Each structure stands twice: as C-alpha cells, then as structure tokens.
Coordinates of C-alpha atoms and ligand atoms in Angstrom, one line a residue:
X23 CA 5.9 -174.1 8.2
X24 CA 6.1 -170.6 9.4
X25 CA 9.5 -168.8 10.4
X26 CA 10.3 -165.9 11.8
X27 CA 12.9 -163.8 9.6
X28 CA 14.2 -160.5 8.1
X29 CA 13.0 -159.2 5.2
X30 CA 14.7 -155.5 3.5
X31 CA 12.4 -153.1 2.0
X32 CA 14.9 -150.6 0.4
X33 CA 13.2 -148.2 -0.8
X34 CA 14.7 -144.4 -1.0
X35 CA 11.5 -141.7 -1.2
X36 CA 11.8 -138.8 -3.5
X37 CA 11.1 -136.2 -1.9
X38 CA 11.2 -131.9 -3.0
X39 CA 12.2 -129.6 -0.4
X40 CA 10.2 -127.2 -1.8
X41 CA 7.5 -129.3 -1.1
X42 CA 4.5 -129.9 -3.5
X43 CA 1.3 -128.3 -4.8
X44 CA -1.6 -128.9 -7.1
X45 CA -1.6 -127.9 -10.8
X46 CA -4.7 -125.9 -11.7
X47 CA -5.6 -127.1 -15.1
X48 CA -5.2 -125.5 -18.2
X49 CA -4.1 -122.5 -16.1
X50 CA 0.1 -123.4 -16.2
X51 CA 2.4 -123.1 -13.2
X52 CA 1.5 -120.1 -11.4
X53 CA 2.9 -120.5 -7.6
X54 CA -0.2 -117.6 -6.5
X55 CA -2.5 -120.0 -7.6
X56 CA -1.7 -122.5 -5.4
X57 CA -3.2 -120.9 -2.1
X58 CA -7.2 -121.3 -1.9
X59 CA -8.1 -118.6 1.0
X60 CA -11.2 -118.2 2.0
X61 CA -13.1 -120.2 -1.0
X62 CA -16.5 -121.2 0.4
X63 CA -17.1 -125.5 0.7
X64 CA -19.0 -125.8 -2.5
X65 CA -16.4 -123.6 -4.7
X66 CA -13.3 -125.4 -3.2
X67 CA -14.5 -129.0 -4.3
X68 CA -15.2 -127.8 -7.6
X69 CA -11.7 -126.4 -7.1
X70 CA -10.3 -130.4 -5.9
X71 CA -12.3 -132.1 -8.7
X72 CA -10.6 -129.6 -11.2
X73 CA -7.1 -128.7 -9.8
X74 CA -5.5 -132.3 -8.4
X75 CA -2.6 -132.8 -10.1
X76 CA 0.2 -133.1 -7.7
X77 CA 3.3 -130.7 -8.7
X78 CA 6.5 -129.7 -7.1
X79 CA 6.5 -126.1 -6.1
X80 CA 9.6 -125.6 -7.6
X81 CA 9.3 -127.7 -10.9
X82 CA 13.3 -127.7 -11.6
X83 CA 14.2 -128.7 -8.1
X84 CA 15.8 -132.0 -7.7
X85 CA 14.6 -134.0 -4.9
X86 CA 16.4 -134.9 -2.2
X87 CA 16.6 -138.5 -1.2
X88 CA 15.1 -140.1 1.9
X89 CA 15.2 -143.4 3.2
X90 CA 11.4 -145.4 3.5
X91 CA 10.0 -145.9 7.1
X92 CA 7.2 -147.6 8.3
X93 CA 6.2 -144.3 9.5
X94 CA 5.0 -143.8 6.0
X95 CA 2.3 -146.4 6.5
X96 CA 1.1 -144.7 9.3
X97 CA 1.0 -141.6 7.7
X98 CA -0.5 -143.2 5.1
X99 CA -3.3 -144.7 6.9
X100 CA -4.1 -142.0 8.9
X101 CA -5.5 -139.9 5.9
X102 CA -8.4 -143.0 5.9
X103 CA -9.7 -141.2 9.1
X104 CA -10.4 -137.6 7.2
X105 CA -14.0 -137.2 6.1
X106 CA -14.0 -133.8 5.1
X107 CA -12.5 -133.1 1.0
X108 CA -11.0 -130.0 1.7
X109 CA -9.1 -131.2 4.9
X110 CA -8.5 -134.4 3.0
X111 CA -6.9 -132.1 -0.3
X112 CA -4.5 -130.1 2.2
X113 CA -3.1 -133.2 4.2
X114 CA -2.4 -135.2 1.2
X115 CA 0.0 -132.7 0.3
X116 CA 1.3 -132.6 3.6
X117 CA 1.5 -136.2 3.4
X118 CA 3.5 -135.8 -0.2
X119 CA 5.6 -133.2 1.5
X120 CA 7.0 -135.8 4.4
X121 CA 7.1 -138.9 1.8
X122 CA 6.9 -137.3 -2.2
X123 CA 4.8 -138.6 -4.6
X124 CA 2.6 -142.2 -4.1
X125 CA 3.8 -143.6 -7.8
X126 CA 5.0 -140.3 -9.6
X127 CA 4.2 -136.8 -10.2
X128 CA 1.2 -135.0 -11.8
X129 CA -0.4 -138.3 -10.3
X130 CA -4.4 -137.1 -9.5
X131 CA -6.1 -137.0 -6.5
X132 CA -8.6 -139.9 -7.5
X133 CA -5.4 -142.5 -8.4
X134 CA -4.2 -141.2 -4.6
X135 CA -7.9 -141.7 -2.8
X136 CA -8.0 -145.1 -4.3
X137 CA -4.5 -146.1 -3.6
X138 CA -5.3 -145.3 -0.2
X139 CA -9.1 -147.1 -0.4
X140 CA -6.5 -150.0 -1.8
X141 CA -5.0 -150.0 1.5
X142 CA -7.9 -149.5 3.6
X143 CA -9.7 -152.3 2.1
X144 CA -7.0 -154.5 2.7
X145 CA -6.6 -153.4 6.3
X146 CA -9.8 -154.1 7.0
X147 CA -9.4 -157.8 5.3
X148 CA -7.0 -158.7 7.1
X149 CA -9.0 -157.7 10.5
X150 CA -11.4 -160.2 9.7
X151 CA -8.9 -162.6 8.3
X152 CA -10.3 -162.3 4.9
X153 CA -8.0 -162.1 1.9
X154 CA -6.9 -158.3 1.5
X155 CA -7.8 -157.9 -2.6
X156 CA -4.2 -157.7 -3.6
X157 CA -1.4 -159.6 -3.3
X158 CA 1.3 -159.1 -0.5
X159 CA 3.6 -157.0 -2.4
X160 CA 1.0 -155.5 -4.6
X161 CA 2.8 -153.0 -7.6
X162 CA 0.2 -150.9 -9.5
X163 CA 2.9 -150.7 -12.5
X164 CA 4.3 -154.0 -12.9
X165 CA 4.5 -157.7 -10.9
X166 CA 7.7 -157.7 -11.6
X167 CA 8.9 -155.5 -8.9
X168 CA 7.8 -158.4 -6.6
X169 CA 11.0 -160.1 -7.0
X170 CA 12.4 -160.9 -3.8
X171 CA 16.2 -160.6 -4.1
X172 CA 19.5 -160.2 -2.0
X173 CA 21.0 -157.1 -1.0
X174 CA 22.4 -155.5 1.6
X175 CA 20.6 -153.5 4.3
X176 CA 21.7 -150.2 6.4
X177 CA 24.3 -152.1 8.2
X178 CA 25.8 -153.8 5.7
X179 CA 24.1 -157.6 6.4
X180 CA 22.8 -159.8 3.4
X181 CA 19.0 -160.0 3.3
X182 CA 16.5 -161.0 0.9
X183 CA 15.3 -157.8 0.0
X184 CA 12.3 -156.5 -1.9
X185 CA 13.1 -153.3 -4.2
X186 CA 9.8 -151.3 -4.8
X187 CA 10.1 -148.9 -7.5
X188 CA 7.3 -147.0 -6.2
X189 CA 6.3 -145.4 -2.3
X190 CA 2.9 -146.9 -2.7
X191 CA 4.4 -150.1 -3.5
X192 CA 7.1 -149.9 -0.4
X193 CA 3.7 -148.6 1.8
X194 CA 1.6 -151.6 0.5
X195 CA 4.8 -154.2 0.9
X196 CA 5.5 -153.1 4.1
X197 CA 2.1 -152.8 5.2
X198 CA 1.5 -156.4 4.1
X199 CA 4.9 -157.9 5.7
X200 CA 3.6 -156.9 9.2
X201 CA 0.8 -159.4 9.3
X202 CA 2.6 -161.0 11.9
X203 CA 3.8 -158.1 14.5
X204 CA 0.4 -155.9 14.3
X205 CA -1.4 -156.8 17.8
X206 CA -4.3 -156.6 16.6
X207 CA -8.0 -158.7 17.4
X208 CA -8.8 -161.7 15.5
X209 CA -11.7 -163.4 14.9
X210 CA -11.7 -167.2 16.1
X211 CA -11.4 -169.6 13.7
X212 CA -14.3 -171.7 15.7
X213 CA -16.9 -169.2 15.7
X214 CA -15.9 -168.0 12.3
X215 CA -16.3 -171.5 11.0
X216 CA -19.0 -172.7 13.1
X217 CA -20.5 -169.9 15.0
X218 CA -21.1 -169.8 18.8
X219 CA -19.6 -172.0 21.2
X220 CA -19.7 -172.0 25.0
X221 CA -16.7 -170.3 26.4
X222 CA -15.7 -169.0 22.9
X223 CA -15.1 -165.4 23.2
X224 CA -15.2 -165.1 19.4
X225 CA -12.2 -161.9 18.8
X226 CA -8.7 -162.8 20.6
X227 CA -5.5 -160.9 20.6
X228 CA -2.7 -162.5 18.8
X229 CA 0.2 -162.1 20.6
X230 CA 2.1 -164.9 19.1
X231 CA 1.2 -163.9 15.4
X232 CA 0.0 -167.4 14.1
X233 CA -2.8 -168.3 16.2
X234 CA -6.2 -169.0 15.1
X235 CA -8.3 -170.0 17.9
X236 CA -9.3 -167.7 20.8
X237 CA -8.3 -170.8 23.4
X238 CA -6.6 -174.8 23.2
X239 CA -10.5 -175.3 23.6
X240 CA -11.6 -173.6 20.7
X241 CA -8.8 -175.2 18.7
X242 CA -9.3 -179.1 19.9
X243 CA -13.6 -178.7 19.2
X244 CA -12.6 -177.3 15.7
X245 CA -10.6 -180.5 14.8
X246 CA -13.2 -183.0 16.2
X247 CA -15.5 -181.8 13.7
X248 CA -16.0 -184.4 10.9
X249 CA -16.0 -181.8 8.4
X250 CA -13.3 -179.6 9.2
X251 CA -11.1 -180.4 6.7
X252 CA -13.4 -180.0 4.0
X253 CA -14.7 -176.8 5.4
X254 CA -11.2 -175.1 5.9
X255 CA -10.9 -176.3 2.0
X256 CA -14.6 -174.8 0.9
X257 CA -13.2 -171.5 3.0
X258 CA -10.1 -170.8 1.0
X259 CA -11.5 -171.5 -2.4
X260 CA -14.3 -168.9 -1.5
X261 CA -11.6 -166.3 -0.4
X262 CA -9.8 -166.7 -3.4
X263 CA -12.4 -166.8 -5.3
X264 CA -13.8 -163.4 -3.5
X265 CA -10.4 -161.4 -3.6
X266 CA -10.2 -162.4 -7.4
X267 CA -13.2 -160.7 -7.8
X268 CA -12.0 -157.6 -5.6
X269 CA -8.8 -158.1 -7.8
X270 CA -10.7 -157.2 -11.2
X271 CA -13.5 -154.4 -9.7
X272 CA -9.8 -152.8 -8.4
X273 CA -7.7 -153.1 -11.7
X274 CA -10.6 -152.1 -13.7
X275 CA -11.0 -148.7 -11.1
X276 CA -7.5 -148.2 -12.1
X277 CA -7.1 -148.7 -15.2
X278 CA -3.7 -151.2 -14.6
X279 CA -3.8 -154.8 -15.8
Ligands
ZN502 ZN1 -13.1 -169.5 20.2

C-alpha cells in the first residue's frame, strides 16, 4: 500500500551570526588568520588539508536559532557541482554560515566532503532506482534518532514527526522523504529488468510518484513474463545485498558503527 501523507521534520539549525571560519592548527584562535589572500593553488591546499576545522568567528557567541528548510538540501547539494578545492573550502563556509555546522563544531572538512559524497551517492541511487547506501533517515551518531514520533508542527497540527538531532541528519531525512515529489527520470522497470523492447522508451518522468513502467505496455509485457516474480525477488536481494556493502565501505570511511 502506498499513501500519501504528512510527515514533520523539526529540526531548529544552529546557526552564529558571526558566521564561521577554519581553525589553523596548532596555531590557536587568531581571527587574521582566517583570511587566505593571494596564496598561490598549491600553498592554499596545503593550507585546506592542514587548516579545516570549522570554528565560529566569535567562539563565545551563542547561536541564534533557525528553523530547517528544504532549502538546506539544495544548498547542500549544490556544493556536489564545485570541482575546484579552494572554491569548494570558501562555499562550505558559506554554506555553514546560512545553515551552521553539518553534525557539530570543529567537525573537518573530510567528515563534511563525505557527508556530502553520502548524499551524492545516494542521489544518484535513487536516479537509477538503486538502493541509496543508507537508510532513509540515515543518523551518522546514533539509529536512534530515527524514531518517528508525534508532535506538533508550525501551525499547531499533530504529525508524526521525525526529530533529527543533527543538520545532516534533517538534510539526509528530508532529502530521503522526497522520493515521491522529485520529478525526476526513471528508468523503466521493463528495460531495466529485461532490456530493450519495441516502443519502450527506457527513462520516463514520474509524475504520479509510484510508477514503474514507462507505458500500460511496458507494465502488462513485464507481468506475462514467466519469471517475473522470481526476477523482481533475485533484484532486491541483490540491492540489498549491494547497499549492505556500500553500508560497511561508508561506516568504515567514517569511522561510525
Ligand atoms: Zn518501458
């Protein structure tokens, strides 16, 4: 059964208005430091693979609280596109500027680049309708944030709600809970399953959010098959099987259990 319904993601993000910085290391908190004019491509990553710790400019301040959007995601998502480091070290901390930090302070720029690959990866899964390598509401510190729970959302109506307790965990959740509205092309189940087929145009836009087949065609050949069943079943065990394996190479990158 598959129903359509509302889900909360309350989430509040921490952010400083002073906005953040790296930490050079072993040098202390020097706010001059922070600026890297004019350093040529080859000093500058030495400089990101030595100075990455993400710091408030202003260590005391608190930080002010604001509410999660999806425009986090985006944001998010958009610092896949960068190929250059040094652009790549500036605009994550514009990105921690809007949004604070992804899990917490003095969090390194390596944990943030494979946060993001995290989420890449699993974008591009879910493109092909593979099984992204984490679960839905994926928590790098503990499953037990997963819960799913009541509470009441911005105007005041009872919802199941999930509570991250991080901003990568509310990016990853959200991310993951939007299977169904992203427009996006999917691959035919037919010609995924079976290859080519006359009139099968192999990548169809889901409009509805559940459909598998490019066309009533596709769908009808698919279950005349004598093996279909059987092959649907040899399909998932191989998925879950795969992200299982993409579950482990990921944990062990990170270090989490
Ligand atoms: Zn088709």
């Amino acid at each position: 059964m598959l129903q359509t319904t509302q889900l909360a993601i309350i989430f509040d993000c921490q952010v400083a208005d002073s906005g953040y910085a790296y930490l050079e290391s072993g040098l202390g908190y020097n706010l001059n430091e922070f600026s890297r004019p004019g350093l040529s491509k080859e000093k500058s990553q030495r400089t990101v693979a030595k100075n990455n710790l993400l710091v408030q400019r202003i260590k005391s301040q608190v930080p002010r609280v604001k509410p999660f959007t999806y425009e986090a995601v985006r944001d998010f998502l958009v610092l896949g596109e960068i190929k250059d480091p040094d652009q790549f070290y500036e605009d994550r901390i514009g990105f921690s500027n809007k949004w604070g930090p992804l899990i917490k302070l003095k969090e390194d720029i390596s944990i943030f680049r494979e946060l993001l690959n995290i989420l890449l990866d699993s974008e591009d899964a879910r493109r092909k309708s593979e099984f992204p390598p984490l679960s839905c509401g994926f928590d790098p510190l503990s499953h037990k944030n997963q819960v799913l729970d009541w509470d009441y959302d911005r105007d005041s109506r009872l919802v199941p709600a999930f509570k991250p307790k991080t901003l990568f965990n509310a990016i990853y959740l959200a991310w993951g809970l939007r299977v169904q509205s992203e427009k996006q092309k999917k691959i035919c189940k037919y010609f995924r399953m079976y290859g080519e087929r006359k009139s099968c145009t192999h990548y169809f836009q889901d409009t509805r959010g559940d459909r598998e087949f490019c066309s009533k065609n596709c769908s009808n050949a698919f279950r005349q098959k004598p093996d279909w069943q059987e092959k649907v079943r040899r399909d998932i065990d191989l998925r879950i099987t795969r992200s299982r394996i993409k579950l482990d190479r990921v944990n062990k990158k990170l270090g989490m259990k």
